Short mmCIF file of C-alpha atoms in Angstrom, two decimals:
data_model
loop_
_atom_site.label_atom_id
_atom_site.label_comp_id
_atom_site.label_asym_id
_atom_site.label_seq_id
_atom_site.Cartn_x
_atom_site.Cartn_y
_atom_site.Cartn_z
CA UNK A 1 85.75 102.81 134.42
CA UNK A 2 88.11 101.78 131.55
CA UNK A 3 86.92 103.95 128.54
CA UNK A 4 85.45 101.94 125.62
CA UNK A 5 87.16 101.88 122.08
CA UNK A 6 84.59 102.02 118.79
CA UNK A 7 85.14 102.35 115.70
CA UNK A 8 83.33 103.39 112.57
CA UNK A 9 84.25 102.82 108.67
CA UNK A 10 83.12 105.91 106.67
CA UNK A 11 82.89 107.61 110.10
CA UNK A 12 83.95 111.38 108.68
CA UNK A 13 80.88 112.96 107.88
CA UNK A 14 77.49 112.06 107.46
CA UNK A 15 75.67 109.18 109.03
CA UNK A 16 78.73 107.38 110.28
CA UNK A 17 79.99 111.12 111.61
CA UNK A 18 76.83 112.40 113.61
CA UNK A 19 77.33 108.61 115.22
CA UNK A 20 80.94 108.83 116.16
CA UNK A 21 80.10 112.37 117.38
CA UNK A 22 77.39 109.95 119.83
CA UNK A 23 79.12 107.74 120.87
CA UNK A 24 82.13 110.30 121.74
CA UNK A 25 79.24 112.37 123.70
CA UNK A 26 78.46 108.84 126.11
CA UNK A 27 82.09 108.94 126.66
CA UNK A 28 83.49 106.31 124.72
CA UNK A 29 86.90 106.66 122.07
CA UNK A 30 85.56 106.51 118.80
CA UNK A 31 87.82 105.63 115.45
CA UNK A 32 86.20 107.08 112.30
CA UNK A 33 87.96 105.66 109.37
CA UNK A 34 87.82 107.78 105.07
CA UNK A 35 90.13 108.57 102.63
CA UNK A 36 89.51 112.06 102.20
CA UNK A 37 92.67 113.74 104.33
CA UNK A 38 91.17 116.93 104.20
CA UNK A 39 88.21 115.20 105.80
CA UNK A 40 89.85 112.93 108.52
CA UNK A 41 91.71 115.78 109.39
CA UNK A 42 88.27 117.62 110.19
CA UNK A 43 87.00 114.61 111.60
CA UNK A 44 89.48 114.63 114.61
CA UNK A 45 88.20 116.16 118.05
CA UNK A 46 87.57 115.20 121.65
CA UNK A 47 87.21 111.83 121.75
CA UNK A 48 87.68 111.01 117.64
CA UNK A 49 90.48 109.71 116.35
CA UNK A 50 90.56 109.13 112.51
CA UNK A 51 92.26 106.82 110.22
CA UNK A 52 92.85 106.45 106.84
CA UNK A 53 91.47 102.95 105.22
CA UNK A 54 90.92 102.30 101.48
CA UNK A 55 87.95 99.49 101.70
CA UNK A 56 88.83 99.07 97.89
CA UNK A 57 91.66 96.76 98.98
CA UNK A 58 91.57 94.05 100.83
CA UNK A 59 95.18 94.13 101.48
CA UNK A 60 94.46 97.34 103.34
CA UNK A 61 91.67 95.95 105.56
CA UNK A 62 94.17 93.43 106.91
CA UNK A 63 96.64 96.24 107.16
CA UNK A 64 94.44 98.32 109.48
CA UNK A 65 92.98 95.58 111.24
CA UNK A 66 96.28 94.50 112.72
CA UNK A 67 97.10 98.25 114.24
CA UNK A 68 93.51 98.34 116.20
CA UNK A 69 93.31 97.79 119.89
CA UNK A 70 90.66 96.39 121.67
CA UNK A 71 87.71 97.38 120.57
CA UNK A 72 84.05 97.40 122.31
CA UNK A 73 81.98 98.42 119.15
CA UNK A 74 82.42 98.01 115.24
CA UNK A 75 79.83 99.76 113.22
CA UNK A 76 80.42 98.93 109.45
CA UNK A 77 78.46 101.90 108.39
CA UNK A 78 80.87 102.86 104.93
CA UNK A 79 79.39 102.03 101.29
CA UNK A 80 79.38 103.32 97.90
CA UNK A 81 77.28 103.12 94.51
CA UNK A 82 77.95 103.06 90.96
CA UNK A 83 74.52 103.81 89.26
CA UNK A 84 76.81 102.95 85.62
CA UNK A 85 78.96 101.05 84.53
CA UNK A 86 81.54 98.88 86.62
CA UNK A 87 84.44 99.78 88.33
CA UNK A 88 86.81 96.97 89.47
CA UNK A 89 88.86 97.11 93.06
CA UNK A 90 92.88 96.21 93.11
CA UNK A 91 92.39 93.12 93.61
CA UNK A 92 89.48 92.38 90.31
CA UNK A 93 86.53 92.64 92.07
CA UNK A 94 83.14 94.83 91.34
CA UNK A 95 83.47 97.61 93.35
CA UNK A 96 80.18 97.92 94.67
CA UNK A 97 80.03 94.16 96.30
CA UNK A 98 83.84 94.53 97.23
CA UNK A 99 83.29 97.72 99.21
CA UNK A 100 79.79 97.51 100.98
CA UNK A 101 80.31 93.48 101.69
CA UNK A 102 83.81 91.87 101.49
CA UNK A 103 85.95 94.64 102.50
CA UNK A 104 83.65 94.93 105.98
CA UNK A 105 83.40 90.97 106.10
CA UNK A 106 87.49 91.45 106.18
CA UNK A 107 87.78 93.31 109.05
CA UNK A 108 85.01 92.01 111.06
CA UNK A 109 86.39 88.53 110.72
CA UNK A 110 90.32 90.16 111.40
CA UNK A 111 89.44 92.27 114.30
CA UNK A 112 87.44 89.40 116.60
CA UNK A 113 90.38 88.87 118.53
CA UNK A 114 90.23 92.22 119.30
CA UNK A 115 86.51 91.98 120.34
CA UNK A 116 85.79 92.14 123.93
CA UNK A 117 81.93 92.40 125.01
CA UNK A 118 81.61 94.30 122.11
CA UNK A 119 78.38 95.01 119.51
CA UNK A 120 79.20 95.05 115.71
CA UNK A 121 76.54 96.13 113.78
CA UNK A 122 76.17 96.45 110.29
CA UNK A 123 74.47 99.48 108.16
CA UNK A 124 72.17 98.16 105.42
CA UNK A 125 68.66 99.71 103.47
CA UNK A 126 65.35 98.99 103.38
CA UNK A 127 66.41 98.82 99.13
CA UNK A 128 67.90 95.33 100.42
CA UNK A 129 63.61 94.15 101.03
CA UNK A 130 61.57 94.38 97.73
CA UNK A 131 58.43 94.28 99.73
CA UNK A 132 60.03 98.36 100.55
CA UNK A 133 58.68 100.16 98.07
CA UNK A 134 62.02 102.44 97.26
CA UNK A 135 62.17 103.12 93.92
CA UNK A 136 64.87 101.47 93.73
CA UNK A 137 65.41 97.62 91.29
CA UNK A 138 65.22 94.60 93.60
CA UNK A 139 68.00 92.48 94.44
CA UNK A 140 69.31 89.79 92.79
CA UNK A 141 71.69 87.29 94.94
CA UNK A 142 72.81 84.38 92.58
CA UNK A 143 75.72 83.51 94.25
CA UNK A 144 79.37 85.37 95.80
CA UNK A 145 81.39 84.79 92.99
CA UNK A 146 79.42 85.93 90.65
CA UNK A 147 78.61 88.95 92.18
CA UNK A 148 82.40 89.50 92.64
CA UNK A 149 83.30 88.99 89.32
CA UNK A 150 80.33 91.93 87.97
CA UNK A 151 78.43 88.53 86.62
CA UNK A 152 75.02 90.45 86.45
CA UNK A 153 72.77 92.92 84.45
CA UNK A 154 75.42 95.57 85.17
CA UNK A 155 72.47 97.67 86.93
CA UNK A 156 74.94 99.42 89.27
CA UNK A 157 71.90 100.69 91.32
CA UNK A 158 70.51 97.06 91.67
CA UNK A 159 73.98 96.39 92.60
CA UNK A 160 73.60 98.44 95.25
CA UNK A 161 70.31 96.62 96.59
CA UNK A 162 72.05 93.19 96.41
CA UNK A 163 75.22 94.04 98.55
CA UNK A 164 72.86 95.27 101.35
CA UNK A 165 71.28 92.50 101.34
CA UNK A 166 74.64 90.95 101.33
CA UNK A 167 75.38 93.04 105.02
CA UNK A 168 72.34 91.64 105.97
CA UNK A 169 73.02 88.03 105.62
CA UNK A 170 76.36 88.90 106.67
CA UNK A 171 75.06 90.27 110.23
CA UNK A 172 73.13 86.68 110.63
CA UNK A 173 76.20 84.31 109.83
CA UNK A 174 78.13 86.61 111.66
CA UNK A 175 75.96 86.21 114.59
CA UNK A 176 75.45 82.53 114.14
CA UNK A 177 79.88 81.94 114.43
CA UNK A 178 80.65 85.23 116.62
CA UNK A 179 82.17 84.13 120.31
CA UNK A 180 80.50 84.18 123.47
CA UNK A 181 79.77 87.75 124.41
CA UNK A 182 79.96 89.68 120.73
CA UNK A 183 76.58 90.34 119.20
CA UNK A 184 75.86 90.77 115.63
CA UNK A 185 72.71 93.08 114.48
CA UNK A 186 71.93 95.07 111.12
CA UNK A 187 70.33 98.41 110.82
CA UNK A 188 68.67 100.38 108.29
CA UNK A 189 68.99 104.08 108.82
CA UNK A 190 66.09 104.64 106.26
CA UNK A 191 66.15 107.11 103.36
CA UNK A 192 68.65 110.39 104.28
CA UNK A 193 68.58 112.52 101.09
CA UNK A 194 71.47 115.06 102.80
CA UNK A 195 74.37 111.84 102.86
CA UNK A 196 76.06 112.08 99.20
CA UNK A 197 75.49 108.47 98.38
CA UNK A 198 73.91 109.77 94.97
CA UNK A 199 77.05 111.59 94.53
CA UNK A 200 77.60 109.92 91.11
CA UNK A 201 74.40 109.93 89.50
CA UNK A 202 74.24 112.16 86.83
CA UNK A 203 72.02 115.48 85.38
CA UNK A 204 68.53 115.19 86.17
CA UNK A 205 69.01 112.55 89.23
CA UNK A 206 71.62 114.04 90.64
CA UNK A 207 69.51 117.53 91.11
CA UNK A 208 66.43 114.90 92.11
CA UNK A 209 68.80 113.41 95.23
CA UNK A 210 69.67 116.95 96.07
CA UNK A 211 66.35 118.92 95.56
CA UNK A 212 63.57 116.73 95.76
CA UNK A 213 64.13 113.94 97.86
CA UNK A 214 64.97 115.89 101.38
CA UNK A 215 61.39 116.58 101.32
CA UNK A 216 60.22 112.78 101.72
CA UNK A 217 61.54 113.61 105.51
CA UNK A 218 57.82 115.05 106.19
CA UNK A 219 55.74 113.15 104.44
CA UNK A 220 53.59 110.87 106.82
CA UNK A 221 54.62 106.82 106.64
CA UNK A 222 57.99 107.05 104.31
CA UNK A 223 61.18 105.97 105.52
CA UNK A 224 63.05 108.46 105.18
CA UNK A 225 64.67 110.48 108.07
CA UNK A 226 67.41 113.31 109.06
CA UNK A 227 70.83 112.28 109.37
CA UNK A 228 70.52 113.45 112.79
CA UNK A 229 67.67 110.84 113.65
CA UNK A 230 69.14 108.10 112.14
CA UNK A 231 72.46 108.48 113.87
CA UNK A 232 70.98 108.48 117.12
CA UNK A 233 68.92 105.18 116.31
CA UNK A 234 72.67 103.58 115.53
CA UNK A 235 73.81 104.60 118.31
CA UNK A 236 71.76 103.14 120.28
CA UNK A 237 72.19 99.84 119.02
CA UNK A 238 75.54 100.33 120.56
CA UNK A 239 74.88 102.23 123.70
CA UNK A 240 71.43 100.63 124.75
CA UNK A 241 71.98 98.76 127.85
CA UNK A 242 68.32 96.53 127.14
CA UNK A 243 70.20 95.30 124.37
CA UNK A 244 72.77 93.60 125.47
CA UNK A 245 72.82 90.09 124.15
CA UNK A 246 70.40 91.21 121.87
CA UNK A 247 71.70 89.80 118.40
CA UNK A 248 71.01 87.99 114.84
CA UNK A 249 68.24 91.30 113.90
CA UNK A 250 67.59 93.70 112.16
CA UNK A 251 66.43 97.34 112.79
CA UNK A 252 64.73 99.94 110.95
CA UNK A 253 65.60 103.00 112.92
CA UNK A 254 64.77 102.68 116.35
CA UNK A 255 62.92 99.26 115.86
CA UNK A 256 63.03 95.47 115.49
CA UNK A 257 61.54 95.05 111.89
CA UNK A 258 61.86 91.75 109.93
CA UNK A 259 63.90 91.17 106.92
CA UNK A 260 63.65 90.35 103.65
CA UNK A 261 62.57 86.56 102.61
CA UNK A 262 65.97 86.03 101.34
CA UNK A 263 67.53 87.19 103.91
CA UNK A 264 66.68 84.33 106.10
CA UNK A 265 67.77 81.67 103.73
CA UNK A 266 70.36 79.80 105.40
CA UNK A 267 71.33 78.37 102.11
CA UNK A 268 71.53 81.34 100.49
CA UNK A 269 73.62 82.71 103.58
CA UNK A 270 76.02 79.73 104.31
CA UNK A 271 76.76 80.14 100.56
CA UNK A 272 77.62 84.03 100.86
CA UNK A 273 79.70 82.95 104.18
CA UNK A 274 81.87 80.28 102.64
CA UNK A 275 82.32 82.12 99.51
CA UNK A 276 83.70 85.17 100.59
CA UNK A 277 86.02 83.37 103.54
CA UNK A 278 87.69 81.65 100.17
CA UNK A 279 87.43 84.90 98.24
CA UNK A 280 89.49 87.39 100.70
CA UNK A 281 91.85 84.64 101.46
CA UNK A 282 92.59 84.80 97.74
#
């Protein structure tokens, strides 16, 4: 039987790293991406190949996609959050939107010819849904061009939640446009306090993230999990036979659940799709 290959962005540690290991243990070859040379070196092992990828550069994404083999799964896992201030990528786009959404949008688009009987998963977040009490600001989707320019209130945490809404909408749009044999779904791993996403938080916020949030894992009713548990749930979306043909869905951990009201807005999703195609061509 042919050994399948999966690609996981941000796969040198945390959720991506644990998911990569689970897929490798299941007999897959796994390509993991990252930017840190030391982390890339450590991520290489049995069944794992580490490759450098800068998601802050659309040029780098195109070049990377061009050199990849035939794939059976793509997990768009890498993400960033800039709590304060505005950072721009080399393409002149607001960093959170560019890395979390645009780069992965382009990556999947460029990889489609290399996907055969494949599953694509966009790692989102329950913070995309205002109904969830996450402590994060509710997303505000205006239009993709404004988000790319950073024409918003400048709240970095809101930019993050909005980018996660974009991940869900992009998953649904790819599911509508994907060729036969390719499924696309969105995944919420829940709060994983030890992943370091809040590493740029200053002072007290950094201490809360590092020492207090891990306690939420044992609190009933809170969507907080260990990295290992979330990785098992994410790997299931790639491996589970019962999910063959399942597409355009949103999973929180091991359960399929409804996503936010805005994520089902076809007009917003269509605008995100068309404008993102224009932006990545620029």
